[in-house]
GROMACS .gro file of N, CA and C in nm:
model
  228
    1UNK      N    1  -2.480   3.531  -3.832
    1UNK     CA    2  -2.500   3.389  -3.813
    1UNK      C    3  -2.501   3.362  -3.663
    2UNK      N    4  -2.570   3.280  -3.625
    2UNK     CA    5  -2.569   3.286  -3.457
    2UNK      C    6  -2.520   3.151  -3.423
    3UNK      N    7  -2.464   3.190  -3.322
    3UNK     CA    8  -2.413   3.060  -3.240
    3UNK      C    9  -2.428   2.895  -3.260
    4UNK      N   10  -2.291   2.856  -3.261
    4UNK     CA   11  -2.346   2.653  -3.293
    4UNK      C   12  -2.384   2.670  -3.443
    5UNK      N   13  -2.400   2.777  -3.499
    5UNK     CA   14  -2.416   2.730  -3.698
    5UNK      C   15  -2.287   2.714  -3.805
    6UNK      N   16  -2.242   2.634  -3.844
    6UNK     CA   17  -2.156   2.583  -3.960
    6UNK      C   18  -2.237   2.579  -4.052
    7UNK      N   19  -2.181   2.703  -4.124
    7UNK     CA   20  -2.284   2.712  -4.293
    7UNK      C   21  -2.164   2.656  -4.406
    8UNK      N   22  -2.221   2.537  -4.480
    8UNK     CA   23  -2.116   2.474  -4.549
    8UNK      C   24  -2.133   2.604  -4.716
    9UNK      N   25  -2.006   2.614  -4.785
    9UNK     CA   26  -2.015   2.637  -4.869
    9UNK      C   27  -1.975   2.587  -4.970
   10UNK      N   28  -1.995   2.649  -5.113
   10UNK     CA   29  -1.971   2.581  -5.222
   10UNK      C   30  -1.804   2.610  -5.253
   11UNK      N   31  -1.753   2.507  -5.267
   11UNK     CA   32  -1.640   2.546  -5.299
   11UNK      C   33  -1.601   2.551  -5.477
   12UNK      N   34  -1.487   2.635  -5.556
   12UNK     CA   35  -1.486   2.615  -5.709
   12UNK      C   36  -1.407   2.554  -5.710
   13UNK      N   37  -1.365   2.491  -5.568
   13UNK     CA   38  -1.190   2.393  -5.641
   13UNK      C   39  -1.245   2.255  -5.553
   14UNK      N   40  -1.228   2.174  -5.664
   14UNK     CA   41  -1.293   2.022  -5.635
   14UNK      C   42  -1.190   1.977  -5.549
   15UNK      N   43  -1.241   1.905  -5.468
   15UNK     CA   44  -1.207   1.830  -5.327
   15UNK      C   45  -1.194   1.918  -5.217
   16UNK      N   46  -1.280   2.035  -5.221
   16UNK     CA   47  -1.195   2.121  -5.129
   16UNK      C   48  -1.372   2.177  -5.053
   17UNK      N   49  -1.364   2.150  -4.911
   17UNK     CA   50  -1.478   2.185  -4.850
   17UNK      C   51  -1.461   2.324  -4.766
   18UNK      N   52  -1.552   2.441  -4.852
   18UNK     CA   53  -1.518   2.530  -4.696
   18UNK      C   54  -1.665   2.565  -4.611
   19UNK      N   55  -1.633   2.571  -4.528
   19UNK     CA   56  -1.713   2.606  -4.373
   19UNK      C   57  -1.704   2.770  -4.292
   20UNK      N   58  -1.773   2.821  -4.301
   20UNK     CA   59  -1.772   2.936  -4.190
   20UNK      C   60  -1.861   2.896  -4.096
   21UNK      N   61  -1.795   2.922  -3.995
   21UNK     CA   62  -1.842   2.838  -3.869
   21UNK      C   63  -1.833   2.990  -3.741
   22UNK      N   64  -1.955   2.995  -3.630
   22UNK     CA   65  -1.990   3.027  -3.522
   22UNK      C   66  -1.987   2.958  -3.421
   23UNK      N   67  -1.917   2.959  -3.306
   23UNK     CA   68  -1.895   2.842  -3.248
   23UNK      C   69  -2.036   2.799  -3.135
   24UNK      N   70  -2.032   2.681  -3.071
   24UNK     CA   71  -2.120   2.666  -2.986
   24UNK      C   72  -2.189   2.568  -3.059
   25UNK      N   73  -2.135   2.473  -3.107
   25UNK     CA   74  -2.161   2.312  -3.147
   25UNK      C   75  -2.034   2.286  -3.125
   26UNK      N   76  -2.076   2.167  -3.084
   26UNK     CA   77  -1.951   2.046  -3.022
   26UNK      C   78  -1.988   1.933  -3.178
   27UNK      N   79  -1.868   1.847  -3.160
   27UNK     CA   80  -1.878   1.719  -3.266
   27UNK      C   81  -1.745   1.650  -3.249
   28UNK      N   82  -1.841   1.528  -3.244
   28UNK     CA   83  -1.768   1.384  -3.209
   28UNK      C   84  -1.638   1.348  -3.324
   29UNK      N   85  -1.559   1.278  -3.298
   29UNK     CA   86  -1.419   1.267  -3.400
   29UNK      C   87  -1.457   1.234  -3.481
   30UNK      N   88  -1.453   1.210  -3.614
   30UNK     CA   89  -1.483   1.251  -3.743
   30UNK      C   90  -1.360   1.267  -3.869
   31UNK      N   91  -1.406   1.233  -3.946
   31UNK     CA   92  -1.334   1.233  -4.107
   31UNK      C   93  -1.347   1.319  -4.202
   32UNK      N   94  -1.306   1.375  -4.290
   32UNK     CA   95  -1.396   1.428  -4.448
   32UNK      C   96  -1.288   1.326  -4.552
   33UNK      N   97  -1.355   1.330  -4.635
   33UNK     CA   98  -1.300   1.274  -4.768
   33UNK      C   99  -1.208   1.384  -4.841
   34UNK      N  100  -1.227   1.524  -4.827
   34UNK     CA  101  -1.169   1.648  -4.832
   34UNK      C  102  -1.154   1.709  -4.810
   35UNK      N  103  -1.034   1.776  -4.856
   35UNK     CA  104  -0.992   1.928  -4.739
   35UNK      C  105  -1.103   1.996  -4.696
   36UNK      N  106  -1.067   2.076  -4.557
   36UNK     CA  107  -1.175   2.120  -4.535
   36UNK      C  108  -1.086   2.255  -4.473
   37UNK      N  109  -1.181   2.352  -4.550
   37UNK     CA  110  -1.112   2.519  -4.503
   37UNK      C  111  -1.228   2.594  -4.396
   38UNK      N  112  -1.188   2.616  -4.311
   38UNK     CA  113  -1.320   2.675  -4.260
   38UNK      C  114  -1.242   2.851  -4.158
   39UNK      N  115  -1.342   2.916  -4.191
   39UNK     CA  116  -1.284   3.030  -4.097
   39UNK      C  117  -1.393   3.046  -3.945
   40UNK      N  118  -1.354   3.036  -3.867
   40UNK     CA  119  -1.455   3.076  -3.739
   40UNK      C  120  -1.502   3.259  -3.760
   41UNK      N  121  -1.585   3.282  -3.767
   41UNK     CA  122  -1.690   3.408  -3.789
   41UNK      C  123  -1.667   3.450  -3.625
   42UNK      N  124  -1.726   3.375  -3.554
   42UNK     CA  125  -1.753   3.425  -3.406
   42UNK      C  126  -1.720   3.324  -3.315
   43UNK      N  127  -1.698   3.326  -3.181
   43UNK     CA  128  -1.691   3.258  -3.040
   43UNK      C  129  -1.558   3.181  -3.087
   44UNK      N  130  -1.519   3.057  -3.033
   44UNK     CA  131  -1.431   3.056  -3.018
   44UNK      C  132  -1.442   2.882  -3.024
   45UNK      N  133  -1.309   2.793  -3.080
   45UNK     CA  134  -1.328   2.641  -3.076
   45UNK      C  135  -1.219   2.611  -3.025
   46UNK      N  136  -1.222   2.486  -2.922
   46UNK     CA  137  -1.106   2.367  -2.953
   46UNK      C  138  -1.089   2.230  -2.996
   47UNK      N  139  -1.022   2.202  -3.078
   47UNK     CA  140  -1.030   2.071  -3.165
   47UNK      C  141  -0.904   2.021  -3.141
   48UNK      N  142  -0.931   1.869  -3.153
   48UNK     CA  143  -0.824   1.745  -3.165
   48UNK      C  144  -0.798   1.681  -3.213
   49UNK      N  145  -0.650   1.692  -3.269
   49UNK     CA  146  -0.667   1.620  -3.428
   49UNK      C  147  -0.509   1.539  -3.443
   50UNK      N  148  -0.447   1.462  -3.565
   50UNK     CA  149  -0.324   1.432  -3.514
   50UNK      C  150  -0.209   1.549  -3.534
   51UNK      N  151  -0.260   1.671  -3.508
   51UNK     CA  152  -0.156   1.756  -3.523
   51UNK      C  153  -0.171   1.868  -3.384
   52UNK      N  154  -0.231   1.761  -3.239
   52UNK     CA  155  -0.275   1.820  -3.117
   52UNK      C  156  -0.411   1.881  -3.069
   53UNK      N  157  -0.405   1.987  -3.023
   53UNK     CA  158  -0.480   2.054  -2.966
   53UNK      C  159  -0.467   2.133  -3.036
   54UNK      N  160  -0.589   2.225  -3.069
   54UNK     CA  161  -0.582   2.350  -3.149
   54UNK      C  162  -0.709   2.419  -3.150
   55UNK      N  163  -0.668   2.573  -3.061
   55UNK     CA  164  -0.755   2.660  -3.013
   55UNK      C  165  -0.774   2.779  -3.152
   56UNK      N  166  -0.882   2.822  -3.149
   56UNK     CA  167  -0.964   2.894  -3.311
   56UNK      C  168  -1.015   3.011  -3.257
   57UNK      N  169  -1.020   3.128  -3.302
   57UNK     CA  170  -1.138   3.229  -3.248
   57UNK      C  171  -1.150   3.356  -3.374
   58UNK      N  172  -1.229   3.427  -3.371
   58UNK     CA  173  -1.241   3.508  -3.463
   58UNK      C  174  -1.181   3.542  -3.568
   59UNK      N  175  -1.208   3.451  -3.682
   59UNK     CA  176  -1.092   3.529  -3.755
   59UNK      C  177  -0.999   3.394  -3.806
   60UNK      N  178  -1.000   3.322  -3.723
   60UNK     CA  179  -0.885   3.217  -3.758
   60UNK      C  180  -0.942   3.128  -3.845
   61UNK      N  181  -0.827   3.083  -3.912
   61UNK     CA  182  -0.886   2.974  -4.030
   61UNK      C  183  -0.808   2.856  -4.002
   62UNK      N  184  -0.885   2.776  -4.026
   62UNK     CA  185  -0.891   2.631  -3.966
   62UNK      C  186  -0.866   2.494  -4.071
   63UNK      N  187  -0.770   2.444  -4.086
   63UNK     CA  188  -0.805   2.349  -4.209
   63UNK      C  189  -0.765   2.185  -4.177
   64UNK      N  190  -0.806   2.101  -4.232
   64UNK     CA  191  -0.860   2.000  -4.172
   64UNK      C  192  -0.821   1.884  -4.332
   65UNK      N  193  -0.692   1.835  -4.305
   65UNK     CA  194  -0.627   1.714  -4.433
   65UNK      C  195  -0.778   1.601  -4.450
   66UNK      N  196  -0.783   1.559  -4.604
   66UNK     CA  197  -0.876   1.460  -4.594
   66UNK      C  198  -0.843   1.324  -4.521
   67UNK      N  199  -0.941   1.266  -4.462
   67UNK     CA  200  -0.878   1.117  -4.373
   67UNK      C  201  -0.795   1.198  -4.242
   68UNK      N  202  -0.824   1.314  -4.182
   68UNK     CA  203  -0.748   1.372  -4.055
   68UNK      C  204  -0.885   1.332  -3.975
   69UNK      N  205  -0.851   1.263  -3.839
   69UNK     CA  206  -0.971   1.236  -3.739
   69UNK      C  207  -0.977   1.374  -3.672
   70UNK      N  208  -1.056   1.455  -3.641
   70UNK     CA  209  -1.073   1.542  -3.559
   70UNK      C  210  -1.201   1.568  -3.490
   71UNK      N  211  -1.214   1.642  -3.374
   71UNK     CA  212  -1.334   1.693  -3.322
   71UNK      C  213  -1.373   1.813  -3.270
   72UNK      N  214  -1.431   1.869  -3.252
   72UNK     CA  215  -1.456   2.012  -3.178
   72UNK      C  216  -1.552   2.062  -3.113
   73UNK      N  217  -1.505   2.159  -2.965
   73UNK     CA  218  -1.605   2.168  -2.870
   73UNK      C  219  -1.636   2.345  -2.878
   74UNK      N  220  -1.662   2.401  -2.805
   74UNK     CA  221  -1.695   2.552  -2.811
   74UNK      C  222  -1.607   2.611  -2.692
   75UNK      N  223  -1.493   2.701  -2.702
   75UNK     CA  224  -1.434   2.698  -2.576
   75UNK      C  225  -1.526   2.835  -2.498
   76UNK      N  226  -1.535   2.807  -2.356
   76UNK     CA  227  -1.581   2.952  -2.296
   76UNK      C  228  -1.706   2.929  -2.275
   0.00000   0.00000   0.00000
């Protein structure tokens, strides 16, 4: 998957969104209606949310309460 792509997937458990994500897209603060699980594949993120700052990179999994404002840039 190359750089800046968030491929959404299907999730089997209702309300529950997951994401594998490559970093190198940025996005403005933002909502979901549902959880959202996502693992970063490649590069590296930082996001802001009400639970701080929070740096992501290979490997790390990322999850995101429904109604949590957050955003994220590409670090590096």
């Amino acid at each position: 998957m190359p750089a800046g792509q968030f491929l959404m997937q299907r999730s089997a458990i209702a309300g529950v969104q997951a994401v594998s994500a490559c970093s190198g897209h940025a996005f403005a603060r933002h909502t979901h209606e549902q959880f959202g699980i996502g693992v970063m594949r490649a590069g590296a993120q930082v996001s802001h949310s009400g639970r701080g700052q929070v740096q992501a990179g290979p490997g790390y999994v990322i999850t995101v309460n429904p109604g949590e404002v957050h955003d994220g840039a590409p670090l590096g």
